[in-house]
Amino acid sequence: MILRKLSIINYRNIPTATLTLSPKMNCLIGNNGAGKTNVLDVIYYLSFCRSAHNPIDSQVIRHDQDFFVIEGDYTTENGEPEVVYCGMKRGTKKHFKRNKKEYKRLSEHIGLIPIVVVSPADTLLIEGGSEERRKLMDMVISQYDHGYIEALNRYGKALQQRNSLLKMEPAPDPEMLSIWEEVMAAEGETIYAKRDAFVRELVPVFQDYYGTISSNKEEVGLKYISHCQRGPLLDVIRRDRHKDLAVGYSLHGVHRDDLEFSLGGHQMKREGSQGQNKTFVIALKLAQFEFLKRTSSKTTPLLLLDDIFDKLDAGRVEQIVRLVAGKEFGQIFITDTNRDHLESILSDNSFDYKIFFVDNGEIVERDK
């Protein structure tokens, strides 16, 4: 998928912008807070029907304005045009359209335009709790498997109902608990199988990318941890029901799944330097890209690299740029504060690129 043209009105700090984009590499240069990340957020919104940074749609509307409009003109792998539009006025629901036809369910749109985002917030994958790592799996799998989204929704509803019962005084009806436990177990086993298959395929690709970026200086690992690995999930949930009743919430299930990251056989969180942590996350995201490319209707995802070069040495930066500029990758969007740094790398390569300067929401394309 290629984003040919991007139109923005009143999105965050961007009053209005119309960008004609390179099919290969697009670089957004500007100081922190200038609006570079907001451009990437528009691209994210057009893929996921929401902002990556704020779950409240009305809060992406520019201050003192009453509406926002964003639109992307795309070309598919087969050369077919796709136009995706979203508009919203304050106090009303948003309108999300594909080729001028509004969606009845926004979930139908997820996966049409697969994307992979690498950003400073990704350090939470290593430093944060297990919820961040589950989100990682869920975001990738949901882009190519709509059944997975539905299973997540059914599991989430059953978990919520069971947790409500666990908080009841006096103790809830055991039969009611059993009903929701059966739903959790059935949907949880489905979620586990899809996550497990995803991780198994992802690991060798991730390790190859890490080796390339680091010049094979370190050895990394990735392991999936789940209560489903202890036996049938229904048995695992019911085995400790008395503990759940004591604490008032569900201690077991796929909502507690995790990914274990390692460097040289030790926990990444304890061993990794800032540069190694960043290399780990970037390699992980590039592996996701390759996975999505193979699974998401054979569509090449868009790759969004937001301020990723900080804390990396020059050798690793150049390796990353050379990697993503290769034929395996499609259209790329890069933000950076250092114009000279990025231009020096771009000038040594023959691929097509465009540079845009961003200042206080104003975006200007620079002539080469």
Coordinates of C-alpha atoms in Angstrom, one line a residue:
M1 CA 0.0 0.0 0.0
I2 CA 1.3 3.5 -0.9
L3 CA -0.1 6.7 0.5
R4 CA 0.1 9.2 -2.4
K5 CA -1.6 12.2 -0.9
L6 CA -2.4 13.2 2.7
S7 CA -4.9 16.0 3.5
I8 CA -5.3 17.5 7.0
I9 CA -7.5 20.1 8.5
N10 CA -7.6 21.1 12.2
Y11 CA -5.8 18.0 13.5
R12 CA -4.0 18.7 16.7
N13 CA -1.7 21.7 16.0
I14 CA -2.0 21.4 12.2
P15 CA -4.4 24.0 10.8
T16 CA -4.3 22.7 7.2
A17 CA -1.9 20.7 5.1
T18 CA -1.9 18.8 1.8
L19 CA 1.2 16.6 1.2
T20 CA 2.1 14.9 -2.0
L21 CA 4.3 12.1 -0.9
S22 CA 7.2 10.0 -2.1
P23 CA 6.3 6.3 -2.7
K24 CA 9.5 5.3 -0.8
M25 CA 10.8 7.6 1.9
N26 CA 9.3 10.7 3.5
C27 CA 11.3 12.7 6.1
L28 CA 9.7 15.2 8.5
I29 CA 12.3 17.5 10.0
G30 CA 11.5 19.9 12.9
N31 CA 12.0 20.7 16.6
N32 CA 10.2 18.8 19.3
G33 CA 6.6 19.9 19.5
A34 CA 6.6 21.2 15.9
G35 CA 4.0 18.7 14.7
K36 CA 6.0 16.0 13.1
T37 CA 4.5 13.2 15.3
N38 CA 1.0 14.6 14.6
V39 CA 1.5 13.9 10.9
L40 CA 2.3 10.3 11.7
D41 CA -0.7 10.2 14.0
V42 CA -3.0 11.1 11.1
I43 CA -1.6 8.2 9.1
Y44 CA -2.1 6.0 12.1
Y45 CA -5.7 7.2 12.5
L46 CA -6.5 6.4 8.9
S47 CA -5.4 2.8 9.5
F48 CA -6.9 2.2 13.0
C49 CA -9.8 4.7 13.1
R50 CA -8.3 6.3 16.2
S51 CA -5.4 8.3 17.4
A52 CA -2.3 6.4 18.8
H53 CA -2.0 9.0 21.6
N54 CA -5.5 9.9 22.7
P55 CA -8.6 7.6 22.9
I56 CA -11.0 10.6 22.9
D57 CA -11.6 11.7 19.3
S58 CA -12.8 15.2 20.1
Q59 CA -9.4 16.0 21.7
V60 CA -7.5 15.7 18.5
I61 CA -9.5 18.7 17.1
R62 CA -7.3 21.8 17.0
H63 CA -7.9 24.2 19.8
D64 CA -10.6 26.8 19.1
Q65 CA -11.9 24.9 16.1
D66 CA -15.1 22.9 15.8
F67 CA -14.1 20.0 13.5
F68 CA -11.3 18.0 12.0
V69 CA -11.0 16.4 8.6
I70 CA -8.3 13.9 7.4
E71 CA -8.1 12.1 4.1
G72 CA -5.6 9.7 2.5
D73 CA -5.4 8.8 -1.2
Y74 CA -3.8 5.4 -1.5
T75 CA -2.7 3.0 -4.2
T76 CA -3.0 -0.8 -3.6
E77 CA -0.5 -3.5 -4.6
N78 CA -2.6 -4.0 -7.7
G79 CA -2.6 -0.3 -8.6
E80 CA -6.2 0.3 -7.5
P81 CA -7.0 3.6 -5.8
E82 CA -8.4 3.7 -2.3
V83 CA -9.6 6.9 -0.6
V84 CA -10.0 6.9 3.2
Y85 CA -11.7 9.8 4.9
C86 CA -12.6 10.7 8.5
G87 CA -14.3 13.9 9.7
M88 CA -15.8 14.9 13.0
K89 CA -17.6 17.9 14.5
R90 CA -17.5 18.6 18.2
G91 CA -20.5 17.0 19.9
T92 CA -21.2 14.5 17.1
K93 CA -19.8 11.1 16.2
K94 CA -17.0 10.8 13.6
H95 CA -17.7 9.7 10.0
F96 CA -15.2 7.2 8.6
K97 CA -15.5 6.4 4.9
R98 CA -13.8 4.2 2.4
N99 CA -14.2 5.4 -1.2
K100 CA -17.1 7.7 -0.1
K101 CA -19.0 4.8 1.6
E102 CA -19.3 5.0 5.4
Y103 CA -18.5 2.0 7.5
K104 CA -21.2 0.4 9.6
R105 CA -18.6 -1.1 11.9
L106 CA -15.1 0.4 12.2
S107 CA -13.6 -3.0 12.9
E108 CA -14.3 -3.8 9.2
H109 CA -11.6 -1.3 8.3
I110 CA -8.8 -2.6 10.5
G111 CA -6.2 -4.4 8.3
L112 CA -7.0 -2.6 5.0
I113 CA -4.0 -0.4 5.5
P114 CA -1.5 -2.3 7.6
I115 CA 1.1 -0.2 9.4
V116 CA 4.0 -0.6 11.8
V117 CA 5.0 2.2 14.1
V118 CA 8.3 2.6 15.9
S119 CA 8.3 5.5 18.5
P120 CA 10.0 6.6 21.8
A121 CA 7.0 5.2 23.6
D122 CA 8.1 1.7 22.6
T123 CA 10.6 1.7 25.5
L124 CA 7.6 0.7 27.6
L125 CA 7.7 -2.7 25.9
I126 CA 10.8 -3.4 27.9
E127 CA 10.4 -1.1 30.9
G128 CA 6.6 -1.3 31.3
G129 CA 4.1 -4.0 32.5
S130 CA 2.8 -7.0 30.6
E131 CA -0.1 -5.0 29.3
E132 CA 2.2 -3.2 26.9
R133 CA 3.5 -6.4 25.5
R134 CA 0.0 -7.9 25.0
K135 CA -0.9 -4.8 23.1
L136 CA 2.0 -5.4 20.8
M137 CA 0.7 -8.9 19.9
D138 CA -2.9 -7.7 19.7
M139 CA -2.1 -4.8 17.4
V140 CA -0.3 -7.0 14.9
I141 CA -2.6 -10.0 14.9
S142 CA -5.8 -7.9 14.7
Q143 CA -4.5 -6.4 11.4
Y144 CA -4.7 -9.7 9.6
D145 CA -7.2 -11.7 11.6
H146 CA -10.7 -10.3 12.3
G147 CA -11.7 -13.4 14.2
Y148 CA -9.0 -12.5 16.7
I149 CA -10.6 -9.1 17.4
E150 CA -13.9 -10.8 17.9
A151 CA -12.4 -13.4 20.3
L152 CA -10.7 -10.6 22.3
N153 CA -14.0 -8.7 22.6
R154 CA -15.9 -11.8 23.8
Y155 CA -13.1 -12.7 26.2
G156 CA -13.0 -9.1 27.5
K157 CA -16.7 -9.1 28.2
A158 CA -16.6 -12.4 30.0
L159 CA -13.7 -11.3 32.1
Q160 CA -15.5 -8.1 33.0
Q161 CA -18.7 -10.0 34.0
R162 CA -16.7 -12.6 36.1
N163 CA -14.8 -9.8 37.9
S164 CA -18.1 -8.1 38.7
L165 CA -19.3 -11.3 40.3
L166 CA -16.1 -11.9 42.2
K167 CA -16.6 -8.5 43.9
M168 CA -20.1 -9.3 45.1
E169 CA -21.1 -9.6 48.8
P170 CA -22.3 -12.1 49.7
A171 CA -20.4 -14.6 47.5
P172 CA -21.8 -15.0 44.0
D173 CA -23.7 -17.9 42.6
P174 CA -21.1 -20.6 41.5
E175 CA -23.2 -21.5 38.5
M176 CA -23.0 -17.9 37.2
L177 CA -19.3 -17.9 37.7
S178 CA -19.0 -21.1 35.7
I179 CA -20.9 -19.7 32.8
W180 CA -18.4 -16.8 32.3
E181 CA -15.4 -19.1 33.1
E182 CA -16.5 -21.3 30.2
V183 CA -16.6 -18.3 27.8
M184 CA -13.3 -17.1 29.1
A185 CA -11.7 -20.5 28.6
A186 CA -13.1 -21.0 25.1
E187 CA -12.1 -17.6 23.8
G188 CA -8.9 -17.6 25.7
E189 CA -7.7 -20.9 24.1
T190 CA -8.4 -19.3 20.7
I191 CA -6.5 -16.2 21.6
Y192 CA -3.6 -18.2 23.0
A193 CA -3.3 -20.4 19.8
K194 CA -3.2 -17.3 17.6
R195 CA -0.6 -15.5 19.8
D196 CA 1.5 -18.6 20.1
A197 CA 1.6 -19.1 16.3
F198 CA 2.5 -15.4 15.8
V199 CA 5.4 -15.5 18.3
R200 CA 6.8 -18.7 16.9
E201 CA 7.0 -17.3 13.4
L202 CA 8.2 -13.9 14.7
V203 CA 11.2 -14.9 16.8
P204 CA 13.7 -16.0 14.1
V205 CA 12.9 -13.0 11.9
F206 CA 13.4 -10.7 14.9
Q207 CA 16.7 -12.3 15.8
D208 CA 18.0 -11.9 12.3
Y209 CA 17.1 -8.2 12.2
Y210 CA 18.7 -7.6 15.6
G211 CA 21.9 -9.3 14.4
T212 CA 22.0 -7.2 11.3
I213 CA 21.5 -3.9 13.1
S214 CA 24.0 -4.8 15.9
S215 CA 26.6 -6.4 13.6
N216 CA 26.0 -9.6 15.5
K217 CA 27.5 -8.2 18.7
E218 CA 24.7 -9.6 21.0
E219 CA 22.3 -12.5 21.2
V220 CA 18.7 -11.8 22.0
G221 CA 15.6 -13.9 22.8
L222 CA 11.8 -13.7 22.9
K223 CA 9.6 -16.1 24.8
Y224 CA 5.8 -16.2 25.1
I225 CA 4.4 -16.9 28.6
S226 CA 0.8 -17.9 29.2
H227 CA -1.4 -19.6 31.8
C228 CA -2.6 -21.8 28.8
Q229 CA 0.7 -23.5 29.0
R230 CA -0.3 -25.0 32.4
G231 CA -3.1 -27.1 31.0
P232 CA -6.7 -26.6 29.8
L233 CA -7.5 -23.0 30.6
L234 CA -10.9 -23.8 32.2
D235 CA -9.1 -26.0 34.7
V236 CA -6.5 -23.3 35.4
I237 CA -9.1 -20.7 36.0
R238 CA -11.3 -22.8 38.3
R239 CA -8.4 -24.3 40.3
D240 CA -7.8 -21.0 42.1
R241 CA -11.3 -19.6 42.1
H242 CA -11.1 -19.2 45.9
K243 CA -8.1 -16.9 45.5
D244 CA -9.9 -14.8 42.9
L245 CA -12.9 -14.5 45.3
A246 CA -10.5 -13.3 48.0
V247 CA -8.9 -10.6 45.9
G248 CA -12.0 -9.7 43.8
Y249 CA -10.6 -10.2 40.3
S250 CA -9.4 -12.9 37.9
L251 CA -5.8 -13.9 38.5
H252 CA -5.6 -16.4 35.6
G253 CA -6.3 -16.2 31.9
V254 CA -4.8 -14.8 28.7
H255 CA -5.3 -11.2 30.1
R256 CA -2.2 -12.0 32.1
D257 CA -0.1 -13.3 29.1
D258 CA 3.4 -11.8 28.7
L259 CA 6.5 -11.8 26.4
E260 CA 9.8 -12.4 28.1
F261 CA 12.7 -10.4 26.5
S262 CA 16.3 -11.5 27.0
L263 CA 19.8 -10.3 26.1
G264 CA 22.6 -12.8 26.4
G265 CA 20.4 -15.2 28.3
H266 CA 19.4 -12.5 30.9
Q267 CA 16.4 -10.3 31.3
M268 CA 16.5 -7.4 28.9
K269 CA 15.0 -5.0 31.5
R270 CA 18.1 -5.6 33.7
E271 CA 20.9 -6.0 31.2
G272 CA 20.2 -3.7 28.2
S273 CA 21.8 -0.3 27.7
Q274 CA 19.6 2.5 26.1
G275 CA 21.1 1.7 22.7
Q276 CA 20.6 -2.0 23.1
N277 CA 17.0 -1.5 24.3
K278 CA 16.3 0.7 21.3
T279 CA 17.9 -1.8 18.9
F280 CA 15.8 -4.6 20.4
V281 CA 12.5 -2.7 19.9
I282 CA 13.4 -1.6 16.3
A283 CA 14.3 -5.2 15.4
L284 CA 11.1 -6.4 16.9
K285 CA 9.0 -3.8 14.9
L286 CA 10.9 -4.7 11.7
A287 CA 10.1 -8.3 12.2
Q288 CA 6.4 -7.4 12.7
F289 CA 6.6 -5.6 9.4
E290 CA 7.8 -8.7 7.6
F291 CA 5.2 -10.8 9.3
L292 CA 2.4 -8.4 8.3
K293 CA 3.6 -8.2 4.8
R294 CA 3.3 -12.0 4.5
T295 CA -0.1 -12.3 6.2
S296 CA -2.1 -9.1 5.6
S297 CA -3.5 -10.0 2.2
K298 CA 0.0 -9.8 0.8
T299 CA -0.1 -6.0 1.4
T300 CA 3.2 -4.2 2.2
P301 CA 2.6 -2.2 5.4
L302 CA 3.5 1.5 5.8
L303 CA 6.4 2.0 8.2
L304 CA 6.4 4.9 10.6
L305 CA 9.7 5.7 12.4
D306 CA 9.2 8.5 14.9
D307 CA 12.3 9.9 16.4
I308 CA 14.1 6.6 16.6
F309 CA 17.7 7.6 16.1
D310 CA 18.3 9.2 19.6
K311 CA 20.5 7.0 21.8
L312 CA 21.8 5.0 18.8
D313 CA 25.4 5.1 17.5
A314 CA 26.0 6.2 13.9
G315 CA 26.7 2.6 12.8
R316 CA 23.3 1.3 14.0
V317 CA 21.5 4.4 12.5
E318 CA 23.1 3.8 9.1
Q319 CA 22.3 0.0 9.2
I320 CA 18.6 0.8 10.0
V321 CA 18.3 3.3 7.1
R322 CA 19.9 0.9 4.7
L323 CA 17.6 -1.9 5.8
V324 CA 14.4 0.0 5.4
A325 CA 15.5 1.5 2.1
G326 CA 15.7 -2.0 0.7
K327 CA 13.2 -3.6 -1.7
E328 CA 11.7 -5.6 1.2
F329 CA 10.2 -2.5 2.6
G330 CA 7.7 -0.2 1.0
Q331 CA 6.8 3.4 1.9
I332 CA 8.5 4.9 5.0
F333 CA 7.9 7.9 7.1
I334 CA 10.7 9.2 9.3
T335 CA 10.8 12.1 11.8
D336 CA 13.9 13.6 13.2
T337 CA 15.2 16.8 14.7
N338 CA 18.6 16.6 13.0
R339 CA 18.4 17.7 9.4
D340 CA 22.1 17.3 8.7
H341 CA 22.2 13.9 10.3
L342 CA 19.4 12.5 8.1
E343 CA 20.4 14.3 4.9
S344 CA 24.0 12.9 5.1
I345 CA 22.6 9.4 5.1
L346 CA 20.0 10.1 2.3
S347 CA 22.5 11.8 0.0
D348 CA 24.6 8.6 -0.1
N349 CA 21.7 6.5 -1.3
S350 CA 19.9 6.3 -4.6
F351 CA 16.3 5.7 -3.4
D352 CA 13.5 8.2 -3.9
Y353 CA 12.8 10.5 -1.0
K354 CA 11.1 13.8 0.0
I355 CA 11.9 16.1 2.9
F356 CA 9.3 18.2 4.7
F357 CA 10.1 20.9 7.3
V358 CA 7.6 21.2 10.1
D359 CA 7.3 24.3 12.3
N360 CA 4.4 25.0 14.6
G361 CA 2.0 22.9 12.6
E362 CA 3.0 24.4 9.2
I363 CA 4.5 21.8 6.8
V364 CA 6.6 22.8 3.8
E365 CA 8.3 20.5 1.3
R366 CA 11.9 21.3 0.6
D367 CA 13.3 21.2 -2.9
K368 CA 16.1 18.8 -3.4

